[in-house]
mmCIF file of C-alpha atoms in Angstrom:
data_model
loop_
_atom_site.group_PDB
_atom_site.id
_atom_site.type_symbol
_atom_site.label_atom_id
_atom_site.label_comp_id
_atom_site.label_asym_id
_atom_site.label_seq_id
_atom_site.Cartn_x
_atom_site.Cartn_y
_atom_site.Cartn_z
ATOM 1 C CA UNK M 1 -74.957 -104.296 126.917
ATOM 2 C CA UNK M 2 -72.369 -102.177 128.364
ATOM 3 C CA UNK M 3 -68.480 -102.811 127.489
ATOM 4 C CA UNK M 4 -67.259 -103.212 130.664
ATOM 5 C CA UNK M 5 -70.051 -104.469 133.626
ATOM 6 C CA UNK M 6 -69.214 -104.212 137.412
ATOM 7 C CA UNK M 7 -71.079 -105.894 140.658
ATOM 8 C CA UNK M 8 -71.521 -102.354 142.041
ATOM 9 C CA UNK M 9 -71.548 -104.013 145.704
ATOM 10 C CA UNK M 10 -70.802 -102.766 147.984
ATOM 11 C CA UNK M 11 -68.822 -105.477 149.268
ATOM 12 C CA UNK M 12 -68.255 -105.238 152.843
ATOM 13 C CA UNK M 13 -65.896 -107.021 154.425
ATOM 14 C CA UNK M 14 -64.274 -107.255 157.849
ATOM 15 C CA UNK M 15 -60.627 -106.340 158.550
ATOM 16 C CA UNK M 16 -57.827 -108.721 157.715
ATOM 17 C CA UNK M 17 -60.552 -110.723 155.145
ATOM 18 C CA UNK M 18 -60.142 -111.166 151.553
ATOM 19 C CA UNK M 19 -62.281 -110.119 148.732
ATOM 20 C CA UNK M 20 -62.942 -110.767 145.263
ATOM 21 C CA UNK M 21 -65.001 -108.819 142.765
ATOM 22 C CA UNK M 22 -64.774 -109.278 138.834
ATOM 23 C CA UNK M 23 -64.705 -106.697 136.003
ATOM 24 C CA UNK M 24 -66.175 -108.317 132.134
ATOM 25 C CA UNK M 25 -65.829 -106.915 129.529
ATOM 26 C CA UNK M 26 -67.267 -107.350 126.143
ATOM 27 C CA UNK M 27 -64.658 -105.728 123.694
ATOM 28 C CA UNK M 28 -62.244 -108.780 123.166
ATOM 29 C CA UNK M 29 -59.567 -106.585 121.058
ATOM 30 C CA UNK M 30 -58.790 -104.583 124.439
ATOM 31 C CA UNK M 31 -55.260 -105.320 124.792
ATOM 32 C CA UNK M 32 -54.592 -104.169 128.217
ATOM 33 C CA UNK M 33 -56.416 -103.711 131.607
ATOM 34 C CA UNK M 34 -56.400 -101.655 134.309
ATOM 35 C CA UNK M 35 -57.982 -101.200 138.087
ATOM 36 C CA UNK M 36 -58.102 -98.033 139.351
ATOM 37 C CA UNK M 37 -59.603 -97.519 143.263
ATOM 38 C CA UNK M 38 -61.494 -94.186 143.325
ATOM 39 C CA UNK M 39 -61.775 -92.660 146.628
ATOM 40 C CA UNK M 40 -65.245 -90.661 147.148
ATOM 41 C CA UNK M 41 -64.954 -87.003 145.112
ATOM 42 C CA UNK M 42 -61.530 -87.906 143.981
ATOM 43 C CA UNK M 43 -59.528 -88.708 140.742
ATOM 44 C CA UNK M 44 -59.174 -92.479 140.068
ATOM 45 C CA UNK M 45 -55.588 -93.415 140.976
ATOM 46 C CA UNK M 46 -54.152 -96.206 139.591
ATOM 47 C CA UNK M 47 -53.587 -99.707 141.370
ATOM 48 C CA UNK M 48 -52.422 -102.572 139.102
ATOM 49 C CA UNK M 49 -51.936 -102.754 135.417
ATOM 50 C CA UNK M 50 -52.604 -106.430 133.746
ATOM 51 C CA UNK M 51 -51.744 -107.101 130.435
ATOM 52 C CA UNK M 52 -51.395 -110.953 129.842
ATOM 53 C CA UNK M 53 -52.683 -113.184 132.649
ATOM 54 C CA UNK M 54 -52.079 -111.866 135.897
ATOM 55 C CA UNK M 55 -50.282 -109.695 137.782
ATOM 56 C CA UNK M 56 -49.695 -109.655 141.587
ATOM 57 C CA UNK M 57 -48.182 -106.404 143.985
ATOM 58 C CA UNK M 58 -48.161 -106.829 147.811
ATOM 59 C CA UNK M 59 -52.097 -107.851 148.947
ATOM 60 C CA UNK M 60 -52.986 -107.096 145.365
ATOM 61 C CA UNK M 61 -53.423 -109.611 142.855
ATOM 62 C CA UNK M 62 -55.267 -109.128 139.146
ATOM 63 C CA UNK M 63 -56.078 -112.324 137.084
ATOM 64 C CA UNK M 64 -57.119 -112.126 133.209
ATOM 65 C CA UNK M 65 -59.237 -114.275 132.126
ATOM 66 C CA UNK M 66 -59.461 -113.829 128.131
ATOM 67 C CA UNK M 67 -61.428 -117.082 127.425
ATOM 68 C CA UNK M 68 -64.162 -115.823 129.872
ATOM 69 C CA UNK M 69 -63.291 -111.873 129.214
ATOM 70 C CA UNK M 70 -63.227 -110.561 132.376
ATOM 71 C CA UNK M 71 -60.907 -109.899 134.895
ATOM 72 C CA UNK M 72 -60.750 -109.809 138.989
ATOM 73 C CA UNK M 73 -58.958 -107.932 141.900
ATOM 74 C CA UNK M 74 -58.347 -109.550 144.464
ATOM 75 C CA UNK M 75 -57.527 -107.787 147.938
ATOM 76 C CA UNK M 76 -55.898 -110.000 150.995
ATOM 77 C CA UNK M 77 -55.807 -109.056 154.514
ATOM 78 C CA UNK M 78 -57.993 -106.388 153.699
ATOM 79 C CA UNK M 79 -57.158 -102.376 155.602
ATOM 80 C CA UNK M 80 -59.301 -100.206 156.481
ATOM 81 C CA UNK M 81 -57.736 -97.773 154.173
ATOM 82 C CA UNK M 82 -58.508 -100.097 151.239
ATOM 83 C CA UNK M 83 -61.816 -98.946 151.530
ATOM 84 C CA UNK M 84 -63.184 -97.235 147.866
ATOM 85 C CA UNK M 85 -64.285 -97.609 144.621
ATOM 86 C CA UNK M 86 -62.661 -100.243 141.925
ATOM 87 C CA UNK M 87 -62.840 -99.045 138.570
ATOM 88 C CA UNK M 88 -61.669 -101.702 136.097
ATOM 89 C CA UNK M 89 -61.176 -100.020 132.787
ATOM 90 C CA UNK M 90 -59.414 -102.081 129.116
ATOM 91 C CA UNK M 91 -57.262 -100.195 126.270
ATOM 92 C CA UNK M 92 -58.871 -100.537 123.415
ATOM 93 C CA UNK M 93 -62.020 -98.464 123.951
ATOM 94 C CA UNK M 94 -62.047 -96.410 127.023
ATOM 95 C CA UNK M 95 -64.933 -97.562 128.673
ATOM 96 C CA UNK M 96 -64.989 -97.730 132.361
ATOM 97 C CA UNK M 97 -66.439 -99.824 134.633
ATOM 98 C CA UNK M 98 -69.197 -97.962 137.322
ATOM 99 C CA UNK M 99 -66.954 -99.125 140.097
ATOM 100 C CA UNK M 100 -66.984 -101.806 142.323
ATOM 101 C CA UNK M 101 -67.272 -100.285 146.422
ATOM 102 C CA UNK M 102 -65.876 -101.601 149.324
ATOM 103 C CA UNK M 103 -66.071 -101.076 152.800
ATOM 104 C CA UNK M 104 -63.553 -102.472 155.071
ATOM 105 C CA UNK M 105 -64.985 -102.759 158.491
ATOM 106 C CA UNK M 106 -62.941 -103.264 161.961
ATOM 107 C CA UNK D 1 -43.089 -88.383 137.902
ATOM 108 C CA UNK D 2 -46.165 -88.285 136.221
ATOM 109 C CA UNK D 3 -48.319 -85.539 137.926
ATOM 110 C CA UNK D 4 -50.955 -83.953 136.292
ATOM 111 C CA UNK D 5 -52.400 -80.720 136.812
ATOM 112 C CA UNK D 6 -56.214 -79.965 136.866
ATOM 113 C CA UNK D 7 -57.421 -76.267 137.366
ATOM 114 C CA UNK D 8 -59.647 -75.333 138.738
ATOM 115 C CA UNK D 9 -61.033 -77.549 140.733
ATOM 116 C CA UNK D 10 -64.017 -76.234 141.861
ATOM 117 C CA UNK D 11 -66.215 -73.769 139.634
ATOM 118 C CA UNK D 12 -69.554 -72.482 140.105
ATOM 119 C CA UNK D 13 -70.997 -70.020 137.430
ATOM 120 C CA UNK D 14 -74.130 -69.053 135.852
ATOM 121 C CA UNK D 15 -76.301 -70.653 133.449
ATOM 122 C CA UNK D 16 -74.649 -68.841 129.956
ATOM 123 C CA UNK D 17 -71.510 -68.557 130.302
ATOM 124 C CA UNK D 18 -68.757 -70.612 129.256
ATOM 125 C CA UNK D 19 -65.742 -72.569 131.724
ATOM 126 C CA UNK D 20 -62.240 -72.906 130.350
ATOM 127 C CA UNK D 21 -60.557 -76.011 132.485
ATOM 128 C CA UNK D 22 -56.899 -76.811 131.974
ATOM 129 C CA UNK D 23 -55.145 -80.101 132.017
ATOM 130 C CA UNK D 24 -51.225 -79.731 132.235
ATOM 131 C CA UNK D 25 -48.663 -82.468 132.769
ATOM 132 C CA UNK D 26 -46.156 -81.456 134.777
ATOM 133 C CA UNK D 27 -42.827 -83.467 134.708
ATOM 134 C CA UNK D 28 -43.382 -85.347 131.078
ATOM 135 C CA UNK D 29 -44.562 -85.153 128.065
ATOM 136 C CA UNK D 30 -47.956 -86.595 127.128
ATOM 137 C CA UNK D 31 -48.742 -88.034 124.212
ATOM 138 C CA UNK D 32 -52.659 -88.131 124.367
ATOM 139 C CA UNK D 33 -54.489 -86.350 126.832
ATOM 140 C CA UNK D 34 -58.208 -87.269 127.657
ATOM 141 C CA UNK D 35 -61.134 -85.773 129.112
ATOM 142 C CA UNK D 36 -63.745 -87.506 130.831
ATOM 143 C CA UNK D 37 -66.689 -86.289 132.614
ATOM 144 C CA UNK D 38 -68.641 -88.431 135.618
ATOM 145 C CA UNK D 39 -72.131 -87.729 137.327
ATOM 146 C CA UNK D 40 -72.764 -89.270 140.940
ATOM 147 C CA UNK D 41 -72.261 -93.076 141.113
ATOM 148 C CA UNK D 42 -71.766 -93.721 137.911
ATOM 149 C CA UNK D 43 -68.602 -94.564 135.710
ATOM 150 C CA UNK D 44 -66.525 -92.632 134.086
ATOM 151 C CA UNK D 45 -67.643 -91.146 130.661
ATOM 152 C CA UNK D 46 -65.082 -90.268 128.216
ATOM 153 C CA UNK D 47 -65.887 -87.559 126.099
ATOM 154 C CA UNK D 48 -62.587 -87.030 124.042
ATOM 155 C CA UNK D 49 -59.548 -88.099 123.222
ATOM 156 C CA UNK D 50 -56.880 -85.042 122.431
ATOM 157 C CA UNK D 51 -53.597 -85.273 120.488
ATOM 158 C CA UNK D 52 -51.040 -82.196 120.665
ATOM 159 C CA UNK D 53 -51.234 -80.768 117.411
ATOM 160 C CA UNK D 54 -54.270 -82.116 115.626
ATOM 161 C CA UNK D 55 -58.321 -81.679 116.117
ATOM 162 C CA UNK D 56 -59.960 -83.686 119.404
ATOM 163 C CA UNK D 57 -61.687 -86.577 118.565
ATOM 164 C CA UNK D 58 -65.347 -86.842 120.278
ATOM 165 C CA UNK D 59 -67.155 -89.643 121.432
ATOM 166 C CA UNK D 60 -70.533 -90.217 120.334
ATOM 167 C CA UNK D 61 -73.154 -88.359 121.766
ATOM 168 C CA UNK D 62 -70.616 -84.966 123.005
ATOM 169 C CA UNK D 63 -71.042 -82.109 121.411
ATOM 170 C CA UNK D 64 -68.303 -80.317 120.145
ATOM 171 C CA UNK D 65 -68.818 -77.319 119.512
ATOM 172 C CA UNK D 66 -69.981 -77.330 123.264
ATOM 173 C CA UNK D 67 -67.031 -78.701 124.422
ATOM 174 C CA UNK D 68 -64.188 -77.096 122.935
ATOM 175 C CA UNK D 69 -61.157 -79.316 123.080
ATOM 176 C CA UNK D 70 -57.621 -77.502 122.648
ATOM 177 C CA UNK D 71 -54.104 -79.210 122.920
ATOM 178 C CA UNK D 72 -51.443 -76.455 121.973
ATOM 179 C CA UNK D 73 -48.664 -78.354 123.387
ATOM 180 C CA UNK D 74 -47.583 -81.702 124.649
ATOM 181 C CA UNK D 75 -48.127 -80.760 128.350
ATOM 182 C CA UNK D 76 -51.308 -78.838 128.001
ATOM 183 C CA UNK D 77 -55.009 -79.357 127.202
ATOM 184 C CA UNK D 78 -57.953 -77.617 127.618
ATOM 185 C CA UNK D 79 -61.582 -78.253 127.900
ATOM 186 C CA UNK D 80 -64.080 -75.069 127.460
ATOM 187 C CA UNK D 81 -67.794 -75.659 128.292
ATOM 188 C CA UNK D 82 -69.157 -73.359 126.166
ATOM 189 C CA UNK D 83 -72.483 -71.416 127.146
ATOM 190 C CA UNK D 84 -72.528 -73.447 130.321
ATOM 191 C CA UNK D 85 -76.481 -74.855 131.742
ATOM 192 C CA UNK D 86 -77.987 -76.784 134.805
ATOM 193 C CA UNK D 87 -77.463 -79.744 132.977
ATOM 194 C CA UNK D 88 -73.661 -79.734 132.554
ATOM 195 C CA UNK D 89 -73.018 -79.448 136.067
ATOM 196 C CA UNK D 90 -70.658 -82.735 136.692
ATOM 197 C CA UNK D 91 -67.124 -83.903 137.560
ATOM 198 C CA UNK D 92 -64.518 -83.269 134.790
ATOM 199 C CA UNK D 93 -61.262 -85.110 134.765
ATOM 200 C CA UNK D 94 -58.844 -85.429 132.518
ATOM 201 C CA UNK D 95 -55.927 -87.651 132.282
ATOM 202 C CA UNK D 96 -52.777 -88.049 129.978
ATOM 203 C CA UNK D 97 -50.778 -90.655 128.485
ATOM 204 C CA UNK D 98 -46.550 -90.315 128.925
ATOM 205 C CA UNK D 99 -44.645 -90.009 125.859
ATOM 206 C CA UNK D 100 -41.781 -92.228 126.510
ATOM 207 C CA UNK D 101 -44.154 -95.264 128.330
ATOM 208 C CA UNK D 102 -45.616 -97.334 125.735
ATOM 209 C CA UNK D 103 -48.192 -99.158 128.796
ATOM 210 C CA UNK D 104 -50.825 -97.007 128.133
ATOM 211 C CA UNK D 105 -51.144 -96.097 131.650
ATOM 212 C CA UNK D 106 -53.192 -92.758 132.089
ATOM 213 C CA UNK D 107 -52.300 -90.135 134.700
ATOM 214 C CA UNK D 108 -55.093 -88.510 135.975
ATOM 215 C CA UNK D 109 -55.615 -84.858 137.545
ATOM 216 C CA UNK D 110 -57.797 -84.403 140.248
ATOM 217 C CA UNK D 111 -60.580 -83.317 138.573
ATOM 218 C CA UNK D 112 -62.729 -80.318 138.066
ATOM 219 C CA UNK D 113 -66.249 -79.753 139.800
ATOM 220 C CA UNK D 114 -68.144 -77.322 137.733
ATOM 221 C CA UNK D 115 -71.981 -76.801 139.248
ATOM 222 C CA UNK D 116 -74.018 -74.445 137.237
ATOM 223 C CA UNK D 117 -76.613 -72.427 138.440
#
């Protein structure tokens, strides 16, 4: 089993909507977490940091969920320019995620 | 703050010979510098962790003696593919840790695309 599973999507989702995607992970000493978005052929640049339950910034909220190890980004009123890859990644071990894609549609 | 510098960012060489990419932070000091390398659509795949000062340590499964790992300074790293094939063609990127943040945050550069022919 990989140490840190994505839903690869893509998730496509209309302007202005909200979406959800998760990130587990199976290394429960990883300390810290991270989402990065990815645009195609680009370096990952990162979003949100979480490192106890949740963080929020703007249309951008991250939730940690140690009990259940994983943790989710979660994207309101959804842009067009929103539209990438999610990498979730945990401190710890390095392991990324293979990206979650979305595509925000108008 | 917090740039990093990748160069070059786009290589293309023959099969044989070896690729020196550098890694350089430019306004702070980074503690740890990593190198990761990623094929199409899939994740991220770190290959080593670097410390200024002291050897690179590899991840399972990376060569090193193929990938030469050098961190002379706190603001520069370098990655050498060493007798380059086919088969190492990929997207390098490396990214570095600050100094003075203790969030473990990594900075990344823009990456390096090295296709060998």
């Amino acid at each position: 089993r990989k140490e840190v599973e994505q839903d690869p999507g893509p998730f496509n989702v209309p302007e202005g909507a909200t979406v959800a995607f998760n990130c587990t992970y199976s290394n429960s000493a990883s300390q810290s977490f991270f989402w990065y978005r990815q645009d195609c052929r680009k370096e990952p640049k990162l979003l949100m940091s979480v490192y106890s339950s949740g963080n929020e910034d703007g249309r951008f909220t991250a939730q940690l969920n140690r009990a259940s190890q994983y943790i989710s980004l979660l994207i309101r009123d959804s842009k067009l320019s929103d539209s990438a890859t999610y990498l979730c990644v945990g401190w710890g071990k390095l392991q990324f995620g293979a990206g979650t894609q979305v595509v925000v549609t108008p | 703050g917090a740039v990093v510098s990748q160069h070059p960012s786009w290589v293309i060489c023959k099969s044989g010979t070896s690729v020196k990419i550098e890694c350089r932070s430019l306004d702070f000091q980074a503690t740890t510098m990593f190198w990761y390398r990623q094929f199409p659509k899939q994740s991220l795949m770190l290959m080593a962790t670097s410390n200024e000062g002291s050897k690179a340590t590899y991840e399972q499964g990376v060569e090193k003696d193929k990938f030469l790992i050098n961190h002379a300074s706190l603001t520069l790293s370098t990655l050498t593919v060493t007798s380059a094939h086919p088969e190492d063609s990929s997207f390098y990127i490396c990214s570095a840790s600050r100094l003075a943040e203790a969030k473990n945050i990594q900075y990344f550069g823009a990456g390096t695309r090295l296709s060998v022919l």
